[in-house]
Coordinates of C-alpha atoms in Angstrom, one line a residue:
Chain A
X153 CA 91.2 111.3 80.1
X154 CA 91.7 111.2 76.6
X155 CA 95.7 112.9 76.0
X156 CA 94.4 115.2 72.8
X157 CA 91.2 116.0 74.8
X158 CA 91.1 119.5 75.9
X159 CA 90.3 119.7 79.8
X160 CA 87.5 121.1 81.1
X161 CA 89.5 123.2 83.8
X162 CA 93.3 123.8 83.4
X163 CA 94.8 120.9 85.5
X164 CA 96.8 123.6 87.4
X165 CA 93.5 124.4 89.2
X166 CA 92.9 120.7 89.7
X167 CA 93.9 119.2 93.0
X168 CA 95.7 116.2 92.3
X169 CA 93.4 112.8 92.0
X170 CA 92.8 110.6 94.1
X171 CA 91.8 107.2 92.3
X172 CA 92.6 104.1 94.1
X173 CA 96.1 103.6 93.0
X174 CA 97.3 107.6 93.7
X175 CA 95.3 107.4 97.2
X176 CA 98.1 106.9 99.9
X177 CA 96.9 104.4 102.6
X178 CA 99.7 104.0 104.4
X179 CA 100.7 107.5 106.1
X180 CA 98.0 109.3 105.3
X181 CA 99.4 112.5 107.2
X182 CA 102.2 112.9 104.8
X183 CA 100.1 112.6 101.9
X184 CA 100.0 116.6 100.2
X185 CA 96.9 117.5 98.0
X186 CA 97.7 121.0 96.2
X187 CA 99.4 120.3 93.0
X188 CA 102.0 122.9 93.7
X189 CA 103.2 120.2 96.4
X190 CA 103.8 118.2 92.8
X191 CA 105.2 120.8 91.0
X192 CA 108.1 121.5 93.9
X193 CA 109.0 117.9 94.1
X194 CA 109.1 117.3 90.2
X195 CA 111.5 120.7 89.7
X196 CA 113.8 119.5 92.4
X197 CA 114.6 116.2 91.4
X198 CA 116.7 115.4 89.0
X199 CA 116.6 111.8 87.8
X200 CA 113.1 109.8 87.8
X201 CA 112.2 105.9 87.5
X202 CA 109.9 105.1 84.8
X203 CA 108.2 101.6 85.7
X204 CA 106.7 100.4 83.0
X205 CA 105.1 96.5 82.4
X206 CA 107.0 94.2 80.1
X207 CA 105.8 90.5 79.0
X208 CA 103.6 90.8 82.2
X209 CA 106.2 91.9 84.7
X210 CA 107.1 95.2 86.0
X211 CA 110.8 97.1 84.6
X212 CA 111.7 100.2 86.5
X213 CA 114.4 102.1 85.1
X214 CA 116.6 105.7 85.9
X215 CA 116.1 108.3 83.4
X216 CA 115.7 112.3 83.0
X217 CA 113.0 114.1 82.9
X218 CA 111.4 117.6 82.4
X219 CA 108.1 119.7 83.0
X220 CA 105.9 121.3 81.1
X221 CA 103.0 123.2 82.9
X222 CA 101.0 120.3 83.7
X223 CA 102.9 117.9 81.2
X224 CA 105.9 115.6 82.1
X225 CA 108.4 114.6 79.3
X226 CA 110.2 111.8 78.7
X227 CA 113.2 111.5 76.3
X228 CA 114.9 108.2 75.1
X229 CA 116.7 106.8 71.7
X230 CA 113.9 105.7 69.6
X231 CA 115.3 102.0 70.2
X232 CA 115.3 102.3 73.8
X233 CA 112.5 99.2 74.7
X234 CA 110.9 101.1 78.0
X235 CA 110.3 104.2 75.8
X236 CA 108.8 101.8 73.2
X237 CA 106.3 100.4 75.9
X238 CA 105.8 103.5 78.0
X239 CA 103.9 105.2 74.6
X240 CA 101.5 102.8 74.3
X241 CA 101.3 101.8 78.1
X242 CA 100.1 102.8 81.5
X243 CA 102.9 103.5 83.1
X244 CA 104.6 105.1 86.4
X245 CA 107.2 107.4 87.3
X246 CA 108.3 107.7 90.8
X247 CA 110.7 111.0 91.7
X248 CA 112.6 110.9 94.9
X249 CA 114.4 113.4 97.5
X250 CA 115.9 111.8 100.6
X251 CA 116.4 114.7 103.1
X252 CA 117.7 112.6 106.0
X253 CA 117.4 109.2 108.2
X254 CA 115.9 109.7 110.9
X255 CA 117.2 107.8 114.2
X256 CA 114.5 106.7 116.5
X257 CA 114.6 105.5 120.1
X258 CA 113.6 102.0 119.2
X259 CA 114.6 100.3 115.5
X260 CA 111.4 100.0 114.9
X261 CA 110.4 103.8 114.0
X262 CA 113.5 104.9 112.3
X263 CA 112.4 106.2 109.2
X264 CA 113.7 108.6 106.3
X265 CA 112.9 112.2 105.7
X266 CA 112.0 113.2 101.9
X267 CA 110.0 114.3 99.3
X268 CA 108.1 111.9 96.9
X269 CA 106.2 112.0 94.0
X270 CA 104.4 109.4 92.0
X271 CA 102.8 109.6 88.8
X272 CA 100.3 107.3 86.7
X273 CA 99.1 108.0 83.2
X274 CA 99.4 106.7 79.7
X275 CA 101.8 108.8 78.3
X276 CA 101.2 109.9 74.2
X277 CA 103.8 110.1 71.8
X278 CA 105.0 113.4 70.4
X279 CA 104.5 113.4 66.5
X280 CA 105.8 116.9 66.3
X281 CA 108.8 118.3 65.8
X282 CA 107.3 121.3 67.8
X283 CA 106.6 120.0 70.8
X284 CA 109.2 117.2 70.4
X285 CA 111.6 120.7 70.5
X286 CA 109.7 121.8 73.7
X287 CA 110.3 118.1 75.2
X288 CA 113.6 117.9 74.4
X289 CA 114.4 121.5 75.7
X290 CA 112.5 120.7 78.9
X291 CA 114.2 117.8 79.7
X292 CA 117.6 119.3 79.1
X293 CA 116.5 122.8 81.5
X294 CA 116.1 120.4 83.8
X295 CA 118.8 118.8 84.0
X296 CA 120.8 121.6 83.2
X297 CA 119.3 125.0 83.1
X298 CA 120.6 127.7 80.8
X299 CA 121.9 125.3 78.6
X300 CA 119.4 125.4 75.9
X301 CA 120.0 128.4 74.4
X302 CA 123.8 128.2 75.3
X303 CA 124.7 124.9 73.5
X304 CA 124.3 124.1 69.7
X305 CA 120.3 123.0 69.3
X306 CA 119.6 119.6 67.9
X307 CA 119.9 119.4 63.8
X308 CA 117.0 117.3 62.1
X309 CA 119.0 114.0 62.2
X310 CA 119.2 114.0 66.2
X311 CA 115.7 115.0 65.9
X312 CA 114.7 111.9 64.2
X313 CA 116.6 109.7 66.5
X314 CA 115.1 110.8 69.7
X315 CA 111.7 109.8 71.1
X316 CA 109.7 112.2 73.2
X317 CA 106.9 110.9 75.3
X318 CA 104.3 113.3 77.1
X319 CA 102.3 112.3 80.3
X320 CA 99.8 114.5 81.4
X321 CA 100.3 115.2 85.6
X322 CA 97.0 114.8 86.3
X323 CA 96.9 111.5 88.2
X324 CA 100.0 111.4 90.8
X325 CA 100.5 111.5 94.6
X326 CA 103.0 113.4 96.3
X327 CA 104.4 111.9 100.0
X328 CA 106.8 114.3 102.3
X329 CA 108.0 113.2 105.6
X330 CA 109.9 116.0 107.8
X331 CA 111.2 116.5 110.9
X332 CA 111.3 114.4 114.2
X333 CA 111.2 110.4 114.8
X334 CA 107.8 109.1 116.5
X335 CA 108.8 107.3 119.1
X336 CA 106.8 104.9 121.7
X337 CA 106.1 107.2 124.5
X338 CA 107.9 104.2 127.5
X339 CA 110.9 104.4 124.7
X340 CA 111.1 108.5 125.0
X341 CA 110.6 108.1 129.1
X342 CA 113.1 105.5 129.4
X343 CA 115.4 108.0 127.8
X344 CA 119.5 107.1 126.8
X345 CA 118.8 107.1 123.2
X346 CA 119.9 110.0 120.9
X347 CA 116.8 110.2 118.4
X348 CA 116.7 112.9 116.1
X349 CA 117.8 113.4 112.6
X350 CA 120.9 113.4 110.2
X351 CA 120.2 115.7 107.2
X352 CA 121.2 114.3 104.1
X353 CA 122.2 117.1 101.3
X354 CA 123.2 117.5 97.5
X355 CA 126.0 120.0 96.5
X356 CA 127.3 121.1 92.8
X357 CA 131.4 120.3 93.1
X358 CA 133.8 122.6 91.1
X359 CA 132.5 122.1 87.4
X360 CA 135.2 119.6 85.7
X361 CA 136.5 120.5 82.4
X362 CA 136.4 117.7 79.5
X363 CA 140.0 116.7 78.0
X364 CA 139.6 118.0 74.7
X365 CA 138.2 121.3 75.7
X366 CA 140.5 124.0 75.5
X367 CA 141.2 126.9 77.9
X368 CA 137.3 128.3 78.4
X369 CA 135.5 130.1 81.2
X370 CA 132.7 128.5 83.3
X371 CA 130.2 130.1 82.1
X372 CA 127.5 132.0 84.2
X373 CA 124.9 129.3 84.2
X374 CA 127.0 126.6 85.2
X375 CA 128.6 128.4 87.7
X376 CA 125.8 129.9 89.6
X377 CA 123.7 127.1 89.9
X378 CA 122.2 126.1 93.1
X379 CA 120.6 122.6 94.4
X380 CA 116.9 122.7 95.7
X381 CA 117.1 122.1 99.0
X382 CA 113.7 121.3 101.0
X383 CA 112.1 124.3 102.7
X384 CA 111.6 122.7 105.7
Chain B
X197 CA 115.6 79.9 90.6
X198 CA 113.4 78.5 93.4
X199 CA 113.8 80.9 96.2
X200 CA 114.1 77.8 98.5
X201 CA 116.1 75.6 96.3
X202 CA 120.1 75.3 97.3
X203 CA 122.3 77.0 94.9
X204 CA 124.6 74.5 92.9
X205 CA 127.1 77.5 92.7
X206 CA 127.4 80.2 95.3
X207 CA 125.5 83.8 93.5
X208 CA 128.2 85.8 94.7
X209 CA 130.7 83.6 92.8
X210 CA 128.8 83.9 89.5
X211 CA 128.3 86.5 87.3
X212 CA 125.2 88.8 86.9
X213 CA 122.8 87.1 84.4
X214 CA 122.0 88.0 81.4
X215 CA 118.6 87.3 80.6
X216 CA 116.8 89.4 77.8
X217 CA 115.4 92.1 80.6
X218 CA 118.9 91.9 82.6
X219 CA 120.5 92.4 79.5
X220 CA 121.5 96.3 78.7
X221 CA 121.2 97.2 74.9
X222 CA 121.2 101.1 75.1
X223 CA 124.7 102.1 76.1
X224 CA 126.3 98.5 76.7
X225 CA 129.7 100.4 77.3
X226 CA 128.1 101.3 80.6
X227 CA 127.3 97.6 81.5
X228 CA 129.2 96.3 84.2
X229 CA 129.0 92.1 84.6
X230 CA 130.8 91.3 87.4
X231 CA 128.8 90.9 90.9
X232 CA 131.1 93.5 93.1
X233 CA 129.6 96.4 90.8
X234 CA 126.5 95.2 91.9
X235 CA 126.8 95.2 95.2
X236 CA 128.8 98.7 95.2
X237 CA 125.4 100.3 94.0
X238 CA 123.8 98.7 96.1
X239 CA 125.1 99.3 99.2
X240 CA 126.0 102.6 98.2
X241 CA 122.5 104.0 97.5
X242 CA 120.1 104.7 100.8
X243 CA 116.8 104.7 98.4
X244 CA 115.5 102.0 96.2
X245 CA 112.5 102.4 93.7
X246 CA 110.3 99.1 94.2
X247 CA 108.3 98.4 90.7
X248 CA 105.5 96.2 91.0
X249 CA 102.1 95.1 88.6
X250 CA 98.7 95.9 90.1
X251 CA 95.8 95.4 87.9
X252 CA 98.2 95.2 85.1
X253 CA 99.4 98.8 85.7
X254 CA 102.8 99.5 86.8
X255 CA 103.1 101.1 90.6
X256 CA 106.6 102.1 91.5
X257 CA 107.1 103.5 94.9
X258 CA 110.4 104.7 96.5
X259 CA 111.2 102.3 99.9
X260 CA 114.3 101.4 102.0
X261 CA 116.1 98.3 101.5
X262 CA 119.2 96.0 102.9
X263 CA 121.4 93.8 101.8
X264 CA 122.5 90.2 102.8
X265 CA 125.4 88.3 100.7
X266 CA 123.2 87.9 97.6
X267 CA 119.8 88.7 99.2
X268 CA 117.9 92.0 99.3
X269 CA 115.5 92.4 101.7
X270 CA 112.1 95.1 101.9
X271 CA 110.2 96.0 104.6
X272 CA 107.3 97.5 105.2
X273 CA 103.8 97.6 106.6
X274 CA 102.0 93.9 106.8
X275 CA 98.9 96.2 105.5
X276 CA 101.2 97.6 102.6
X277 CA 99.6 96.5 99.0
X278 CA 102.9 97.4 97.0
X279 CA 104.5 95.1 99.7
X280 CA 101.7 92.1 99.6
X281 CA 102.4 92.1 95.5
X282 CA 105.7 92.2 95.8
X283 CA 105.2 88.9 97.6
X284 CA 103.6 87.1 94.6
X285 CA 104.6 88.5 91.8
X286 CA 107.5 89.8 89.7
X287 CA 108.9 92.7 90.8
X288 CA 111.8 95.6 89.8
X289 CA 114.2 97.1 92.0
X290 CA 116.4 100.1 91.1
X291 CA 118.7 101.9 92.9
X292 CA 120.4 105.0 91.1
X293 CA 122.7 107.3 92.0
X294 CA 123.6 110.3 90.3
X295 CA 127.1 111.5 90.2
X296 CA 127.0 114.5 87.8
X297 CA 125.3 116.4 85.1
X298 CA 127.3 116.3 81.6
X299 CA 127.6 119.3 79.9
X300 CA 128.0 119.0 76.0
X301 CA 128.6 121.1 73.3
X302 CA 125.5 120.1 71.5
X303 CA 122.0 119.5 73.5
X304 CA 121.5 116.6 72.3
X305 CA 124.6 114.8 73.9
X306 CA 123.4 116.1 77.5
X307 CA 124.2 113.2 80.1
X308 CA 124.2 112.3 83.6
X309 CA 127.2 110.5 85.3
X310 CA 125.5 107.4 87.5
X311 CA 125.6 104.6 89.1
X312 CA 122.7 102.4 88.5
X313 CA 121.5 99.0 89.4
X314 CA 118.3 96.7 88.7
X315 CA 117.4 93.7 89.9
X316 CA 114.0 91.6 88.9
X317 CA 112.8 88.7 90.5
X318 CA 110.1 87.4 92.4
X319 CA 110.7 87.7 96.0
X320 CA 109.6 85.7 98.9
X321 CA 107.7 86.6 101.8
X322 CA 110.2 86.0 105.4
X323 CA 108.0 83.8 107.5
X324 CA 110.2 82.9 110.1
X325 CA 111.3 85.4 113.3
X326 CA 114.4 84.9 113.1
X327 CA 115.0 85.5 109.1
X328 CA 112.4 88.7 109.5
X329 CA 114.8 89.8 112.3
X330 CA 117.7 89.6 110.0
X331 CA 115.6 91.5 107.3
X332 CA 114.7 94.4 109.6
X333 CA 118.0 94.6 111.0
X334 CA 120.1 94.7 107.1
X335 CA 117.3 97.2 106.4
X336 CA 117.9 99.7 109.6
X337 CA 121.7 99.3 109.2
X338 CA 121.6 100.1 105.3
X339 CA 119.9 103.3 106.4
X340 CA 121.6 103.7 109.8
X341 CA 124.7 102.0 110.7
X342 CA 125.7 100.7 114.3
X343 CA 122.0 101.5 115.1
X344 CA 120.4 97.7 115.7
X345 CA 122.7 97.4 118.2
X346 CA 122.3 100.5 120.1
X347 CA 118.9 101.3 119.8
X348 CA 115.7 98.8 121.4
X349 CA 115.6 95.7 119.4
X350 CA 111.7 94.8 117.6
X351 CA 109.5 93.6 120.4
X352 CA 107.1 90.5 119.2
X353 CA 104.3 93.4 118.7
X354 CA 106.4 95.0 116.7
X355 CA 107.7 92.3 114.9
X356 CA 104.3 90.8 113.5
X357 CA 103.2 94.1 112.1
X358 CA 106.0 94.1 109.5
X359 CA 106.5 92.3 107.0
X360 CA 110.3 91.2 105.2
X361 CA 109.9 90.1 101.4
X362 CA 113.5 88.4 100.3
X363 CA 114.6 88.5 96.6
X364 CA 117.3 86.9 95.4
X365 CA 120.2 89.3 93.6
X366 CA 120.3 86.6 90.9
X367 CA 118.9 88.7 87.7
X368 CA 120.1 92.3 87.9
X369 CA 121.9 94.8 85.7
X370 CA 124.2 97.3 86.7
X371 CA 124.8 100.3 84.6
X372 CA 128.0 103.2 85.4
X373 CA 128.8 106.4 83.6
X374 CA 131.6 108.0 84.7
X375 CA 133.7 110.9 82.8
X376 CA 133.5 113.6 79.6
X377 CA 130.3 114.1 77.2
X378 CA 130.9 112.6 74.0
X379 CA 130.2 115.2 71.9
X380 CA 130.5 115.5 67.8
X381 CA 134.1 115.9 65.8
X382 CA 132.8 119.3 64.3
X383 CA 131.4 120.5 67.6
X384 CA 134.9 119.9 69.6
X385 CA 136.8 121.4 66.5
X386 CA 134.3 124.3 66.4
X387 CA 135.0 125.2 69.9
X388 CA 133.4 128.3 72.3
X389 CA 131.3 126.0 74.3
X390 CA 132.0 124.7 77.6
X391 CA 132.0 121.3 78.3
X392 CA 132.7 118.9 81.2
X393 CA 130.9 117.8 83.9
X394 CA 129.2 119.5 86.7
X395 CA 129.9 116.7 90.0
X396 CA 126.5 116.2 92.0
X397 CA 127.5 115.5 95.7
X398 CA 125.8 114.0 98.5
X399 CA 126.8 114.9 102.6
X400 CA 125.2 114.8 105.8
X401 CA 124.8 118.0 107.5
X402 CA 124.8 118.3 111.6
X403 CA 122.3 115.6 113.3
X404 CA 119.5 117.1 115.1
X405 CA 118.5 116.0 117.6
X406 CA 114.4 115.2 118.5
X407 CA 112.8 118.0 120.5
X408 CA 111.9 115.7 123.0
X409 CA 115.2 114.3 123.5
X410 CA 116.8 114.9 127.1
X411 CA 120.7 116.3 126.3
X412 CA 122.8 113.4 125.1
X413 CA 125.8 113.5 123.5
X414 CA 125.4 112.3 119.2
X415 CA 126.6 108.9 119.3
X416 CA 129.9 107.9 117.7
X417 CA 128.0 105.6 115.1
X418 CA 126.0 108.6 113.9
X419 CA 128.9 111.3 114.5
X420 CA 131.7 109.3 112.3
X421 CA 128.9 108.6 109.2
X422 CA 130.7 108.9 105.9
X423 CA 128.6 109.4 102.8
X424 CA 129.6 106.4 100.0
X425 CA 131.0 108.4 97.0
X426 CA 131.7 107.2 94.0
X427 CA 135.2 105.8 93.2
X428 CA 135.5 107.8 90.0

């Protein structure tokens, strides 16, 4: 799909796609189709990989992220090499919740519990400072919610210095594994084996306040702010 | 480095490389050298993100790992076609964890507190029992420690359906952020925003046990589990 093109049907009515490479093969019974299964995962992450290919060989790399609708930005220094590659590249950007191991009778089906989702696309470059604005605020009410509007707004020269790339969400897989280990039925018989699962989960700490800030409130955004946790 | 090929110098005496992908140019502050920083990620982290090429598209899928000395090991599926890649070509392997969000006084100098490590290479595929044994068994004790020796060992079945790919830890980088946003002069002199960091923390709730379990007391490896946190 062409980026600029205008789709046919919003991709919010879409189910996701299922080319080869977003097909899932391997645990086909955790794969989710609705794209709200996409949106949920996206929102509660909060750090993606971005895996793009260098001289012929593949460079993943941590970095933030934000949604639009049905559009994922990217944000980097306008030096930063991946950011260079990814807007002119396919590309991939995996987001990841781990919700818990889960123990299993034999070593052989212990497994994790946790949310996935993996994206594919060609990203485009944002040429506007519009919608470089609506990146850039994305990606920081993402990672920070309330902030936008709380904090001093980027001035022309930070503007300038910071590359936005867009990637439209319409070719991604979502993966989410839940609840009990699997077990070989003579493993559960035999018995003597706790199997079961420990629940991993994020938590804000007490906010920290920099050195150099002097005596200030939390405010209300910061303060309030509560992890996703999975609904299951 | 031949996979196979004796080391002159022991890895985990040497320091990480710096080869133009290994080497960090966006934030070299944050660049840690020394081989213990790698390993800390790496053993802290539960999760990695596995980048590989196919059909000269990037694919990066999240996957479990373990760690031997200077060797990281992957499982997964023999039918697995992110796995059989990885056991030809080059590959990228990131493990991030996030400590915190940074607040700032402006937008623009939003952050995350991390820990972050990459390694490339091109691994090699474990063709003998008993290294594919030690693969399996780094992997389920990275996840789940004390658990290879307490719950039933691989049978031969089991054993030939999964396949270990080794890669070397000899071309990685290993990024940390720890502490305040670094904001502007005029924006710390202007003052009336709050800004510090918001700490991101990780803990295992109650194990819960399988609903097919038969009453048995949680097991002392799984009751005493400590979550790695960071030592900033």
């Amino acid at each position: 799909m062409s980026p600029t093109a205008p789709s046919p049907t919003p991709l919010s009515s879409t189910p996701l796609s299922s080319t080869p490479r977003s097909t899932i093969k391997r645990g086909k019974d955790r794969a989710q189709s609705d794209r709200s299964a996409l949106y949920a995962v996206l929102d509660a992450g909060l750090v993606c990989n971005l895996a793009v290919v260098i001289d012929g060989a593949p460079v993943v790399l941590p970095t933030a992220y934000g949604r639009v609708d049905d559009t994922l930005y990217l944000h980097g220094s306008t030096g930063a090499l991946s950011l260079r590659t990814a807007s002119t590249d396919e590309v991939s950007v995996s987001v990841t919740l781990l919700d818990g191991v889960v123990y299993a009778r034999s070593v052989f089906h212990f497994s994790m519990n946790y949310r996935s989702a993996v994206v594919h696309g060609r990203p485009r470059v944002v040429t506007t400072d519009e919608e470089r604005t609506i990146g850039l605020r994305a990606v920081v009410e993402h990672l920070a919610p309330g902030s936008w509007d709380y904090a001093r707004e980027p001035n022309a020269k930070e503007l300038a210095k910071t590359s936005v790339v867009a990637l439209d969400l319409a070719e991604a897989a979502v993966k989410v594994r839940g609840g009990d280990p699997v077990d070989e039925p003579d493993d559960v018989v035999a018995g003597g084996v706790w199997a079961g699962v420990l629940p991993l989960r994020q938590s804000w700490g007490e906010p920290v306040a920099a050195a150099d800030l002097d005596a200030l409130d939390v405010p209300d955004h910061l303060r309030s702010r509560q992890v996703t946790t999975p609904g299951r």
